[in-house]
């Protein structure tokens, strides 16, 4: 029995080789998993569930549904890029949307899942932005606008975000130790799996005398037409990283 974890694919029509890696994964290794957890930023951005008429989205939705049909339960947790993914997308892909954070069990091991951006508490500018765009009232107002206007607005945010990131110290964009400890304490000191920071690692830490592990998922990449990804696989009680091409 296997359980798979992926995040930060940032799929977009501009990265066809990356989409191909994901398609091969869905048709191949993912079929060995009883459950697949997608921990956010599956897409470069998501403007609303009505934004799916391009070949990228419609093809991927069919392939996710085919994986579910073949017996893999698919769970999606929103990232900071695709938190507008909603019930229509979930129905089309035959997946369930998980609240953040979510506590699951792998055998006897409790495992807490989150995207990871909520842990970056030193990034005060981002946390203020996050609070605003995660408000249901703000999202309702945004989703009420025409798709073209939403895409334009997102392009503007992305430009501003890239400019803001260029002026930030790398350290403030990493997960904060106190935020991690608080989250683990609140959930009974489980193992933690998250993405977002693009700093894949397995950290061993002590919280209130409890030994905990924090697995940070790798981001998927495409450069000069060559793409690669990674899946964290739980099998026989052990977590390990498997490269994807
Ligand atoms: O994604 P990544 O890793 O590159 O950067 C993030 C933070 N940036 C973001 C913005 C997204 O990348 C792009 C937007 C995605 C579209 C989602 C749909 C939104 C539609 C509106 C919803 C109702 O998340 C970046 C972090 C970085 O992670 C590391 O943690 O630093 O945060 C920023 O750079 C944000 C800036 O600090 C402040 C905000 C600038 C944008 C201002 C826009 C003003 C409009 C007001 C709307 C609320
Ligand atoms: Mn992210």
PDB file of C-alpha atoms and ligand atoms in Angstrom:
ATOM      1  CA  UNK A   1       0.000   0.000   0.000  1.00  0.00           C
ATOM      2  CA  UNK A   2       1.357   3.414  -0.992  1.00  0.00           C
ATOM      3  CA  UNK A   3       0.272   6.975  -0.245  1.00  0.00           C
ATOM      4  CA  UNK A   4       1.668   9.812  -2.390  1.00  0.00           C
ATOM      5  CA  UNK A   5       2.271  13.511  -1.655  1.00  0.00           C
ATOM      6  CA  UNK A   6       3.035  16.204  -4.226  1.00  0.00           C
ATOM      7  CA  UNK A   7       2.862  20.012  -4.319  1.00  0.00           C
ATOM      8  CA  UNK A   8       4.102  23.095  -6.158  1.00  0.00           C
ATOM      9  CA  UNK A   9       3.814  21.789  -9.722  1.00  0.00           C
ATOM     10  CA  UNK A  10       2.840  25.264 -10.975  1.00  0.00           C
ATOM     11  CA  UNK A  11       1.338  23.776 -14.149  1.00  0.00           C
ATOM     12  CA  UNK A  12       0.684  26.223 -16.963  1.00  0.00           C
ATOM     13  CA  UNK A  13       0.329  26.224 -20.758  1.00  0.00           C
ATOM     14  CA  UNK A  14       3.793  27.814 -20.860  1.00  0.00           C
ATOM     15  CA  UNK A  15       5.382  24.640 -19.430  1.00  0.00           C
ATOM     16  CA  UNK A  16       4.307  21.763 -21.697  1.00  0.00           C
ATOM     17  CA  UNK A  17       7.199  19.483 -20.669  1.00  0.00           C
ATOM     18  CA  UNK A  18       6.130  19.795 -17.031  1.00  0.00           C
ATOM     19  CA  UNK A  19       2.544  18.939 -17.923  1.00  0.00           C
ATOM     20  CA  UNK A  20       3.894  15.856 -19.735  1.00  0.00           C
ATOM     21  CA  UNK A  21       5.785  14.746 -16.576  1.00  0.00           C
ATOM     22  CA  UNK A  22       2.549  15.049 -14.583  1.00  0.00           C
ATOM     23  CA  UNK A  23       0.561  13.167 -17.226  1.00  0.00           C
ATOM     24  CA  UNK A  24       3.084  10.309 -17.195  1.00  0.00           C
ATOM     25  CA  UNK A  25       2.897  10.262 -13.407  1.00  0.00           C
ATOM     26  CA  UNK A  26      -0.929  10.109 -13.424  1.00  0.00           C
ATOM     27  CA  UNK A  27      -0.945   7.260 -15.926  1.00  0.00           C
ATOM     28  CA  UNK A  28       1.957   5.416 -14.234  1.00  0.00           C
ATOM     29  CA  UNK A  29       3.310   5.614 -10.646  1.00  0.00           C
ATOM     30  CA  UNK A  30       0.161   7.292  -9.242  1.00  0.00           C
ATOM     31  CA  UNK A  31      -1.797   4.127 -10.067  1.00  0.00           C
ATOM     32  CA  UNK A  32       0.159   2.327  -7.305  1.00  0.00           C
ATOM     33  CA  UNK A  33      -1.157   4.752  -4.683  1.00  0.00           C
ATOM     34  CA  UNK A  34      -4.207   4.120  -2.576  1.00  0.00           C
ATOM     35  CA  UNK A  35      -4.355   7.880  -2.010  1.00  0.00           C
ATOM     36  CA  UNK A  36      -2.755  10.926  -3.638  1.00  0.00           C
ATOM     37  CA  UNK A  37      -2.498  14.177  -1.672  1.00  0.00           C
ATOM     38  CA  UNK A  38      -1.897  17.317  -3.752  1.00  0.00           C
ATOM     39  CA  UNK A  39      -0.789  19.940  -1.219  1.00  0.00           C
ATOM     40  CA  UNK A  40      -1.389  23.098  -3.224  1.00  0.00           C
ATOM     41  CA  UNK A  41      -0.030  25.066  -6.168  1.00  0.00           C
ATOM     42  CA  UNK A  42      -0.994  22.383  -8.666  1.00  0.00           C
ATOM     43  CA  UNK A  43      -1.545  25.269 -11.071  1.00  0.00           C
ATOM     44  CA  UNK A  44       0.507  28.412 -11.645  1.00  0.00           C
ATOM     45  CA  UNK A  45      -2.688  30.259 -10.812  1.00  0.00           C
ATOM     46  CA  UNK A  46      -6.424  29.538 -10.717  1.00  0.00           C
ATOM     47  CA  UNK A  47      -8.895  32.265 -11.634  1.00  0.00           C
ATOM     48  CA  UNK A  48     -12.064  30.273 -10.887  1.00  0.00           C
ATOM     49  CA  UNK A  49     -13.639  26.930 -11.790  1.00  0.00           C
ATOM     50  CA  UNK A  50     -15.043  28.405 -15.027  1.00  0.00           C
ATOM     51  CA  UNK A  51     -11.444  28.853 -16.303  1.00  0.00           C
ATOM     52  CA  UNK A  52     -11.070  25.342 -17.712  1.00  0.00           C
ATOM     53  CA  UNK A  53     -11.740  25.539 -21.420  1.00  0.00           C
ATOM     54  CA  UNK A  54      -8.089  25.524 -22.453  1.00  0.00           C
ATOM     55  CA  UNK A  55      -6.534  22.190 -23.480  1.00  0.00           C
ATOM     56  CA  UNK A  56      -4.275  22.126 -20.400  1.00  0.00           C
ATOM     57  CA  UNK A  57      -7.073  22.225 -17.844  1.00  0.00           C
ATOM     58  CA  UNK A  58      -9.607  20.053 -19.622  1.00  0.00           C
ATOM     59  CA  UNK A  59      -6.988  17.369 -20.418  1.00  0.00           C
ATOM     60  CA  UNK A  60      -5.687  17.284 -16.853  1.00  0.00           C
ATOM     61  CA  UNK A  61      -9.159  17.143 -15.376  1.00  0.00           C
ATOM     62  CA  UNK A  62      -9.940  14.078 -17.512  1.00  0.00           C
ATOM     63  CA  UNK A  63      -6.701  12.398 -16.460  1.00  0.00           C
ATOM     64  CA  UNK A  64      -7.248  13.102 -12.755  1.00  0.00           C
ATOM     65  CA  UNK A  65     -10.766  11.679 -13.065  1.00  0.00           C
ATOM     66  CA  UNK A  66      -9.338   8.601 -14.826  1.00  0.00           C
ATOM     67  CA  UNK A  67      -6.901   8.053 -11.951  1.00  0.00           C
ATOM     68  CA  UNK A  68      -9.782   8.280  -9.453  1.00  0.00           C
ATOM     69  CA  UNK A  69     -11.768   5.878 -11.622  1.00  0.00           C
ATOM     70  CA  UNK A  70      -8.818   3.443 -11.484  1.00  0.00           C
ATOM     71  CA  UNK A  71      -9.065   3.435  -7.669  1.00  0.00           C
ATOM     72  CA  UNK A  72      -6.729   6.140  -6.297  1.00  0.00           C
ATOM     73  CA  UNK A  73      -8.464   8.529  -3.888  1.00  0.00           C
ATOM     74  CA  UNK A  74      -7.339  12.063  -4.771  1.00  0.00           C
ATOM     75  CA  UNK A  75      -7.266  14.870  -2.206  1.00  0.00           C
ATOM     76  CA  UNK A  76      -6.468  18.491  -2.973  1.00  0.00           C
ATOM     77  CA  UNK A  77      -5.445  21.142  -0.457  1.00  0.00           C
ATOM     78  CA  UNK A  78      -5.379  24.736  -1.733  1.00  0.00           C
ATOM     79  CA  UNK A  79      -2.080  26.567  -2.207  1.00  0.00           C
ATOM     80  CA  UNK A  80      -1.488  30.314  -2.365  1.00  0.00           C
ATOM     81  CA  UNK A  81      -1.788  30.153  -6.171  1.00  0.00           C
ATOM     82  CA  UNK A  82      -4.890  27.990  -6.565  1.00  0.00           C
ATOM     83  CA  UNK A  83      -6.999  28.534  -3.438  1.00  0.00           C
ATOM     84  CA  UNK A  84      -9.921  29.482  -5.685  1.00  0.00           C
ATOM     85  CA  UNK A  85     -10.270  25.863  -6.815  1.00  0.00           C
ATOM     86  CA  UNK A  86     -13.787  24.894  -5.795  1.00  0.00           C
ATOM     87  CA  UNK A  87     -16.570  22.333  -5.861  1.00  0.00           C
ATOM     88  CA  UNK A  88     -17.050  22.296  -9.664  1.00  0.00           C
ATOM     89  CA  UNK A  89     -13.379  21.500 -10.285  1.00  0.00           C
ATOM     90  CA  UNK A  90     -13.490  18.837  -7.545  1.00  0.00           C
ATOM     91  CA  UNK A  91     -16.513  17.180  -9.158  1.00  0.00           C
ATOM     92  CA  UNK A  92     -14.953  17.225 -12.631  1.00  0.00           C
ATOM     93  CA  UNK A  93     -11.712  15.656 -11.322  1.00  0.00           C
ATOM     94  CA  UNK A  94     -13.433  13.328  -8.855  1.00  0.00           C
ATOM     95  CA  UNK A  95     -11.290  14.589  -5.993  1.00  0.00           C
ATOM     96  CA  UNK A  96     -12.049  15.922  -2.524  1.00  0.00           C
ATOM     97  CA  UNK A  97     -10.909  19.308  -1.249  1.00  0.00           C
ATOM     98  CA  UNK A  98      -9.199  19.157   2.133  1.00  0.00           C
ATOM     99  CA  UNK A  99      -9.309  21.904   4.738  1.00  0.00           C
ATOM    100  CA  UNK A 100      -5.964  23.298   5.841  1.00  0.00           C
ATOM    101  CA  UNK A 101      -4.412  21.946   7.971  1.00  0.00           C
ATOM    102  CA  UNK A 102      -5.623  18.325   7.856  1.00  0.00           C
ATOM    103  CA  UNK A 103      -4.564  15.519  10.151  1.00  0.00           C
ATOM    104  CA  UNK A 104      -4.392  12.039   8.574  1.00  0.00           C
ATOM    105  CA  UNK A 105      -3.022   8.694   9.691  1.00  0.00           C
ATOM    106  CA  UNK A 106      -0.489   6.561   7.844  1.00  0.00           C
ATOM    107  CA  UNK A 107      -0.688   3.270   9.701  1.00  0.00           C
ATOM    108  CA  UNK A 108      -0.236   4.338  13.323  1.00  0.00           C
ATOM    109  CA  UNK A 109       1.614   7.558  12.443  1.00  0.00           C
ATOM    110  CA  UNK A 110      -0.318  10.850  12.701  1.00  0.00           C
ATOM    111  CA  UNK A 111       0.603  13.194   9.847  1.00  0.00           C
ATOM    112  CA  UNK A 112      -0.383  16.842   9.551  1.00  0.00           C
ATOM    113  CA  UNK A 113      -0.699  18.354   6.078  1.00  0.00           C
ATOM    114  CA  UNK A 114      -0.604  22.003   5.021  1.00  0.00           C
ATOM    115  CA  UNK A 115       0.509  23.984   1.979  1.00  0.00           C
ATOM    116  CA  UNK A 116       3.164  25.817   3.987  1.00  0.00           C
ATOM    117  CA  UNK A 117       2.520  29.508   3.305  1.00  0.00           C
ATOM    118  CA  UNK A 118       0.696  29.960   6.631  1.00  0.00           C
ATOM    119  CA  UNK A 119       3.968  29.020   8.388  1.00  0.00           C
ATOM    120  CA  UNK A 120       5.904  31.891   6.782  1.00  0.00           C
ATOM    121  CA  UNK A 121       4.925  34.319   9.533  1.00  0.00           C
ATOM    122  CA  UNK A 122       8.055  36.488   9.173  1.00  0.00           C
ATOM    123  CA  UNK A 123       6.753  37.525   5.745  1.00  0.00           C
ATOM    124  CA  UNK A 124       4.437  40.143   7.219  1.00  0.00           C
ATOM    125  CA  UNK A 125       3.534  41.702   3.844  1.00  0.00           C
ATOM    126  CA  UNK A 126       2.464  38.330   2.466  1.00  0.00           C
ATOM    127  CA  UNK A 127       0.439  37.424   5.574  1.00  0.00           C
ATOM    128  CA  UNK A 128      -1.543  40.680   5.251  1.00  0.00           C
ATOM    129  CA  UNK A 129      -2.170  39.928   1.570  1.00  0.00           C
ATOM    130  CA  UNK A 130      -3.152  36.341   2.435  1.00  0.00           C
ATOM    131  CA  UNK A 131      -5.655  37.468   5.059  1.00  0.00           C
ATOM    132  CA  UNK A 132      -7.341  39.738   2.530  1.00  0.00           C
ATOM    133  CA  UNK A 133      -7.579  37.281  -0.403  1.00  0.00           C
ATOM    134  CA  UNK A 134      -8.668  34.378   1.819  1.00  0.00           C
ATOM    135  CA  UNK A 135     -11.676  36.311   3.095  1.00  0.00           C
ATOM    136  CA  UNK A 136     -14.908  34.728   1.741  1.00  0.00           C
ATOM    137  CA  UNK A 137     -16.437  38.168   1.068  1.00  0.00           C
ATOM    138  CA  UNK A 138     -13.420  39.229  -0.988  1.00  0.00           C
ATOM    139  CA  UNK A 139     -13.461  35.967  -2.958  1.00  0.00           C
ATOM    140  CA  UNK A 140     -17.172  36.263  -3.673  1.00  0.00           C
ATOM    141  CA  UNK A 141     -16.697  39.781  -5.008  1.00  0.00           C
ATOM    142  CA  UNK A 142     -13.696  38.624  -7.110  1.00  0.00           C
ATOM    143  CA  UNK A 143     -15.473  35.573  -8.576  1.00  0.00           C
ATOM    144  CA  UNK A 144     -18.402  37.792  -9.544  1.00  0.00           C
ATOM    145  CA  UNK A 145     -16.204  39.583 -12.100  1.00  0.00           C
ATOM    146  CA  UNK A 146     -15.809  38.437 -15.731  1.00  0.00           C
ATOM    147  CA  UNK A 147     -13.029  35.876 -16.312  1.00  0.00           C
ATOM    148  CA  UNK A 148     -10.930  38.259 -18.436  1.00  0.00           C
ATOM    149  CA  UNK A 149     -10.979  40.897 -15.671  1.00  0.00           C
ATOM    150  CA  UNK A 150      -9.994  38.274 -13.073  1.00  0.00           C
ATOM    151  CA  UNK A 151      -7.042  37.130 -15.193  1.00  0.00           C
ATOM    152  CA  UNK A 152      -5.911  40.709 -15.662  1.00  0.00           C
ATOM    153  CA  UNK A 153      -6.099  41.313 -11.915  1.00  0.00           C
ATOM    154  CA  UNK A 154      -4.095  38.151 -11.191  1.00  0.00           C
ATOM    155  CA  UNK A 155      -1.410  39.165 -13.727  1.00  0.00           C
ATOM    156  CA  UNK A 156      -1.129  42.457 -11.842  1.00  0.00           C
ATOM    157  CA  UNK A 157      -0.828  40.722  -8.450  1.00  0.00           C
ATOM    158  CA  UNK A 158       1.815  38.361  -9.812  1.00  0.00           C
ATOM    159  CA  UNK A 159       3.910  41.265 -11.096  1.00  0.00           C
ATOM    160  CA  UNK A 160       3.637  43.010  -7.720  1.00  0.00           C
ATOM    161  CA  UNK A 161       4.411  39.815  -5.843  1.00  0.00           C
ATOM    162  CA  UNK A 162       7.551  39.155  -7.946  1.00  0.00           C
ATOM    163  CA  UNK A 163       8.717  42.737  -7.339  1.00  0.00           C
ATOM    164  CA  UNK A 164       8.035  42.395  -3.594  1.00  0.00           C
ATOM    165  CA  UNK A 165       9.889  39.049  -3.406  1.00  0.00           C
ATOM    166  CA  UNK A 166      12.970  40.540  -5.090  1.00  0.00           C
ATOM    167  CA  UNK A 167      13.297  42.930  -2.153  1.00  0.00           C
ATOM    168  CA  UNK A 168      12.794  40.327   0.590  1.00  0.00           C
ATOM    169  CA  UNK A 169      15.476  38.529   2.525  1.00  0.00           C
ATOM    170  CA  UNK A 170      15.368  34.790   1.665  1.00  0.00           C
ATOM    171  CA  UNK A 171      15.108  33.919   5.370  1.00  0.00           C
ATOM    172  CA  UNK A 172      11.773  35.679   5.895  1.00  0.00           C
ATOM    173  CA  UNK A 173      10.251  33.584   3.077  1.00  0.00           C
ATOM    174  CA  UNK A 174      11.002  30.335   4.963  1.00  0.00           C
ATOM    175  CA  UNK A 175       8.772  28.662   7.544  1.00  0.00           C
ATOM    176  CA  UNK A 176       9.075  30.191  11.011  1.00  0.00           C
ATOM    177  CA  UNK A 177      10.209  27.867  13.833  1.00  0.00           C
ATOM    178  CA  UNK A 178       7.684  29.149  16.369  1.00  0.00           C
ATOM    179  CA  UNK A 179       4.818  28.823  13.863  1.00  0.00           C
ATOM    180  CA  UNK A 180       5.853  25.206  13.190  1.00  0.00           C
ATOM    181  CA  UNK A 181       6.106  24.398  16.913  1.00  0.00           C
ATOM    182  CA  UNK A 182       2.714  25.985  17.650  1.00  0.00           C
ATOM    183  CA  UNK A 183       1.032  24.002  14.863  1.00  0.00           C
ATOM    184  CA  UNK A 184       2.616  20.708  15.972  1.00  0.00           C
ATOM    185  CA  UNK A 185       1.683  21.375  19.620  1.00  0.00           C
ATOM    186  CA  UNK A 186      -1.948  22.094  18.650  1.00  0.00           C
ATOM    187  CA  UNK A 187      -2.198  18.749  16.835  1.00  0.00           C
ATOM    188  CA  UNK A 188      -0.453  16.449  19.310  1.00  0.00           C
ATOM    189  CA  UNK A 189       3.086  16.473  17.830  1.00  0.00           C
ATOM    190  CA  UNK A 190       2.492  14.646  14.528  1.00  0.00           C
ATOM    191  CA  UNK A 191       4.814  14.383  11.536  1.00  0.00           C
ATOM    192  CA  UNK A 192       4.377  17.463   9.310  1.00  0.00           C
ATOM    193  CA  UNK A 193       4.333  17.452   5.491  1.00  0.00           C
ATOM    194  CA  UNK A 194       4.126  20.701   3.524  1.00  0.00           C
ATOM    195  CA  UNK A 195       5.368  22.459   0.390  1.00  0.00           C
ATOM    196  CA  UNK A 196       5.427  26.097  -0.741  1.00  0.00           C
ATOM    197  CA  UNK A 197       8.954  27.122   0.266  1.00  0.00           C
ATOM    198  CA  UNK A 198      10.679  25.171  -2.553  1.00  0.00           C
ATOM    199  CA  UNK A 199      13.293  24.017  -0.016  1.00  0.00           C
ATOM    200  CA  UNK A 200      12.937  20.225  -0.038  1.00  0.00           C
ATOM    201  CA  UNK A 201      14.291  18.657   3.135  1.00  0.00           C
ATOM    202  CA  UNK A 202      13.484  16.379   6.033  1.00  0.00           C
ATOM    203  CA  UNK A 203      13.949  18.296   9.293  1.00  0.00           C
ATOM    204  CA  UNK A 204      14.196  16.532  12.658  1.00  0.00           C
ATOM    205  CA  UNK A 205      13.012  18.746  15.487  1.00  0.00           C
ATOM    206  CA  UNK A 206      12.108  18.611  19.165  1.00  0.00           C
ATOM    207  CA  UNK A 207       8.903  20.314  20.305  1.00  0.00           C
ATOM    208  CA  UNK A 208       8.190  20.290  24.063  1.00  0.00           C
ATOM    209  CA  UNK A 209      10.368  17.171  24.355  1.00  0.00           C
ATOM    210  CA  UNK A 210       8.605  15.392  21.469  1.00  0.00           C
ATOM    211  CA  UNK A 211      10.639  14.231  18.473  1.00  0.00           C
ATOM    212  CA  UNK A 212       8.924  15.384  15.252  1.00  0.00           C
ATOM    213  CA  UNK A 213       9.779  15.223  11.552  1.00  0.00           C
ATOM    214  CA  UNK A 214       9.001  17.980   9.046  1.00  0.00           C
ATOM    215  CA  UNK A 215       9.079  16.925   5.404  1.00  0.00           C
ATOM    216  CA  UNK A 216       9.213  19.758   2.878  1.00  0.00           C
ATOM    217  CA  UNK A 217       8.070  18.733  -0.592  1.00  0.00           C
ATOM    218  CA  UNK A 218      10.038  19.659  -3.708  1.00  0.00           C
ATOM    219  CA  UNK A 219       8.710  22.050  -6.347  1.00  0.00           C
ATOM    220  CA  UNK A 220       8.499  20.749  -9.923  1.00  0.00           C
ATOM    221  CA  UNK A 221      10.611  22.495 -12.540  1.00  0.00           C
ATOM    222  CA  UNK A 222      10.947  23.122 -16.226  1.00  0.00           C
ATOM    223  CA  UNK A 223      13.837  24.920 -17.800  1.00  0.00           C
ATOM    224  CA  UNK A 224      15.002  24.919 -21.432  1.00  0.00           C
ATOM    225  CA  UNK A 225      12.272  22.420 -22.293  1.00  0.00           C
ATOM    226  CA  UNK A 226      13.460  19.862 -19.716  1.00  0.00           C
ATOM    227  CA  UNK A 227      11.156  19.118 -16.811  1.00  0.00           C
ATOM    228  CA  UNK A 228      11.335  17.118 -13.599  1.00  0.00           C
ATOM    229  CA  UNK A 229       9.143  16.492 -10.607  1.00  0.00           C
ATOM    230  CA  UNK A 230       9.149  14.590  -7.345  1.00  0.00           C
ATOM    231  CA  UNK A 231       6.690  12.566  -5.314  1.00  0.00           C
ATOM    232  CA  UNK A 232       7.008  11.734  -1.613  1.00  0.00           C
ATOM    233  CA  UNK A 233       5.934   8.118  -1.242  1.00  0.00           C
ATOM    234  CA  UNK A 234       4.798   6.426   1.939  1.00  0.00           C
ATOM    235  CA  UNK A 235       5.229   2.636   1.684  1.00  0.00           C
ATOM    236  CA  UNK A 236       5.750  -0.018   4.362  1.00  0.00           C
ATOM    237  CA  UNK A 237       5.823   2.662   7.059  1.00  0.00           C
ATOM    238  CA  UNK A 238       8.630   4.631   5.408  1.00  0.00           C
ATOM    239  CA  UNK A 239       8.605   7.962   3.546  1.00  0.00           C
ATOM    240  CA  UNK A 240      10.950   8.386   0.562  1.00  0.00           C
ATOM    241  CA  UNK A 241      11.348  10.783  -2.341  1.00  0.00           C
ATOM    242  CA  UNK A 242      11.004   9.488  -5.886  1.00  0.00           C
ATOM    243  CA  UNK A 243      12.101  11.577  -8.877  1.00  0.00           C
ATOM    244  CA  UNK A 244       9.772  11.898 -11.870  1.00  0.00           C
ATOM    245  CA  UNK A 245      10.704  12.673 -15.484  1.00  0.00           C
TER     246      UNK A 245
HETATM  247  O1  LIG B   1       3.699  32.238  -5.137  1.00  0.00           O
HETATM  248  P1  LIG B   1       5.102  32.636  -4.818  1.00  0.00           P
HETATM  249  O2  LIG B   1       5.858  31.551  -4.137  1.00  0.00           O
HETATM  250  O3  LIG B   1       5.806  33.185  -6.034  1.00  0.00           O
HETATM  251  O4  LIG B   1       5.013  33.889  -3.817  1.00  0.00           O
HETATM  252  C1  LIG B   1       4.261  33.768  -2.624  1.00  0.00           C
HETATM  253  C2  LIG B   1       3.675  35.105  -2.257  1.00  0.00           C
HETATM  254  N1  LIG B   1       2.929  35.685  -3.377  1.00  0.00           N
HETATM  255  C3  LIG B   1       1.655  35.304  -3.646  1.00  0.00           C
HETATM  256  C4  LIG B   1       1.003  35.895  -4.873  1.00  0.00           C
HETATM  257  C5  LIG B   1       0.909  34.815  -5.945  1.00  0.00           C
HETATM  258  O5  LIG B   1       2.185  34.335  -6.278  1.00  0.00           O
HETATM  259  C6  LIG B   1       0.247  35.299  -7.237  1.00  0.00           C
HETATM  260  C7  LIG B   1      -1.228  35.408  -7.142  1.00  0.00           C
HETATM  261  C8  LIG B   1      -1.919  34.098  -7.376  1.00  0.00           C
HETATM  262  C9  LIG B   1      -3.334  34.301  -7.836  1.00  0.00           C
HETATM  263  C10 LIG B   1      -4.385  33.772  -6.895  1.00  0.00           C
HETATM  264  C11 LIG B   1      -5.737  34.325  -7.188  1.00  0.00           C
HETATM  265  C12 LIG B   1      -5.935  35.625  -6.421  1.00  0.00           C
HETATM  266  C13 LIG B   1      -7.166  36.356  -6.836  1.00  0.00           C
HETATM  267  C14 LIG B   1      -7.763  37.206  -5.753  1.00  0.00           C
HETATM  268  C15 LIG B   1      -8.497  36.345  -4.789  1.00  0.00           C
HETATM  269  C16 LIG B   1      -9.767  36.773  -4.290  1.00  0.00           C
HETATM  270  O6  LIG B   1       1.048  34.489  -2.987  1.00  0.00           O
HETATM  271  C17 LIG B   1       4.744  36.083  -1.833  1.00  0.00           C
HETATM  272  C18 LIG B   1       5.566  35.455  -0.723  1.00  0.00           C
HETATM  273  C19 LIG B   1       6.170  34.130  -1.210  1.00  0.00           C
HETATM  274  O7  LIG B   1       5.088  33.266  -1.579  1.00  0.00           O
HETATM  275  C20 LIG B   1       7.017  33.420  -0.169  1.00  0.00           C
HETATM  276  O8  LIG B   1       6.214  32.949   0.904  1.00  0.00           O
HETATM  277  O9  LIG B   1       6.605  36.352  -0.333  1.00  0.00           O
HETATM  278  O10 LIG B   1       4.054  37.205  -1.285  1.00  0.00           O
HETATM  279  C21 LIG B   1       4.220  38.430  -1.816  1.00  0.00           C
HETATM  280  O11 LIG B   1       5.207  38.714  -2.478  1.00  0.00           O
HETATM  281  C22 LIG B   1       3.101  39.399  -1.477  1.00  0.00           C
HETATM  282  C23 LIG B   1       3.612  40.798  -1.201  1.00  0.00           C
HETATM  283  O12 LIG B   1       4.446  40.806  -0.070  1.00  0.00           O
HETATM  284  C24 LIG B   1       2.440  41.762  -0.942  1.00  0.00           C
HETATM  285  C25 LIG B   1       1.320  41.733  -1.947  1.00  0.00           C
HETATM  286  C26 LIG B   1       1.640  42.304  -3.312  1.00  0.00           C
HETATM  287  C27 LIG B   1       0.424  42.278  -4.222  1.00  0.00           C
HETATM  288  C28 LIG B   1      -0.461  43.485  -4.002  1.00  0.00           C
HETATM  289  C29 LIG B   1      -1.715  43.380  -4.816  1.00  0.00           C
HETATM  290  C30 LIG B   1      -2.697  44.425  -4.420  1.00  0.00           C
HETATM  291  C31 LIG B   1      -4.094  43.967  -4.625  1.00  0.00           C
HETATM  292  C32 LIG B   1      -4.859  43.806  -3.343  1.00  0.00           C
HETATM  293  C33 LIG B   1      -5.622  42.525  -3.300  1.00  0.00           C
HETATM  294  C34 LIG B   1      -5.732  41.951  -1.968  1.00  0.00           C
HETATM  295 MN1  LIG B   2       2.922  28.169  -2.732  1.00  0.00          MN
END
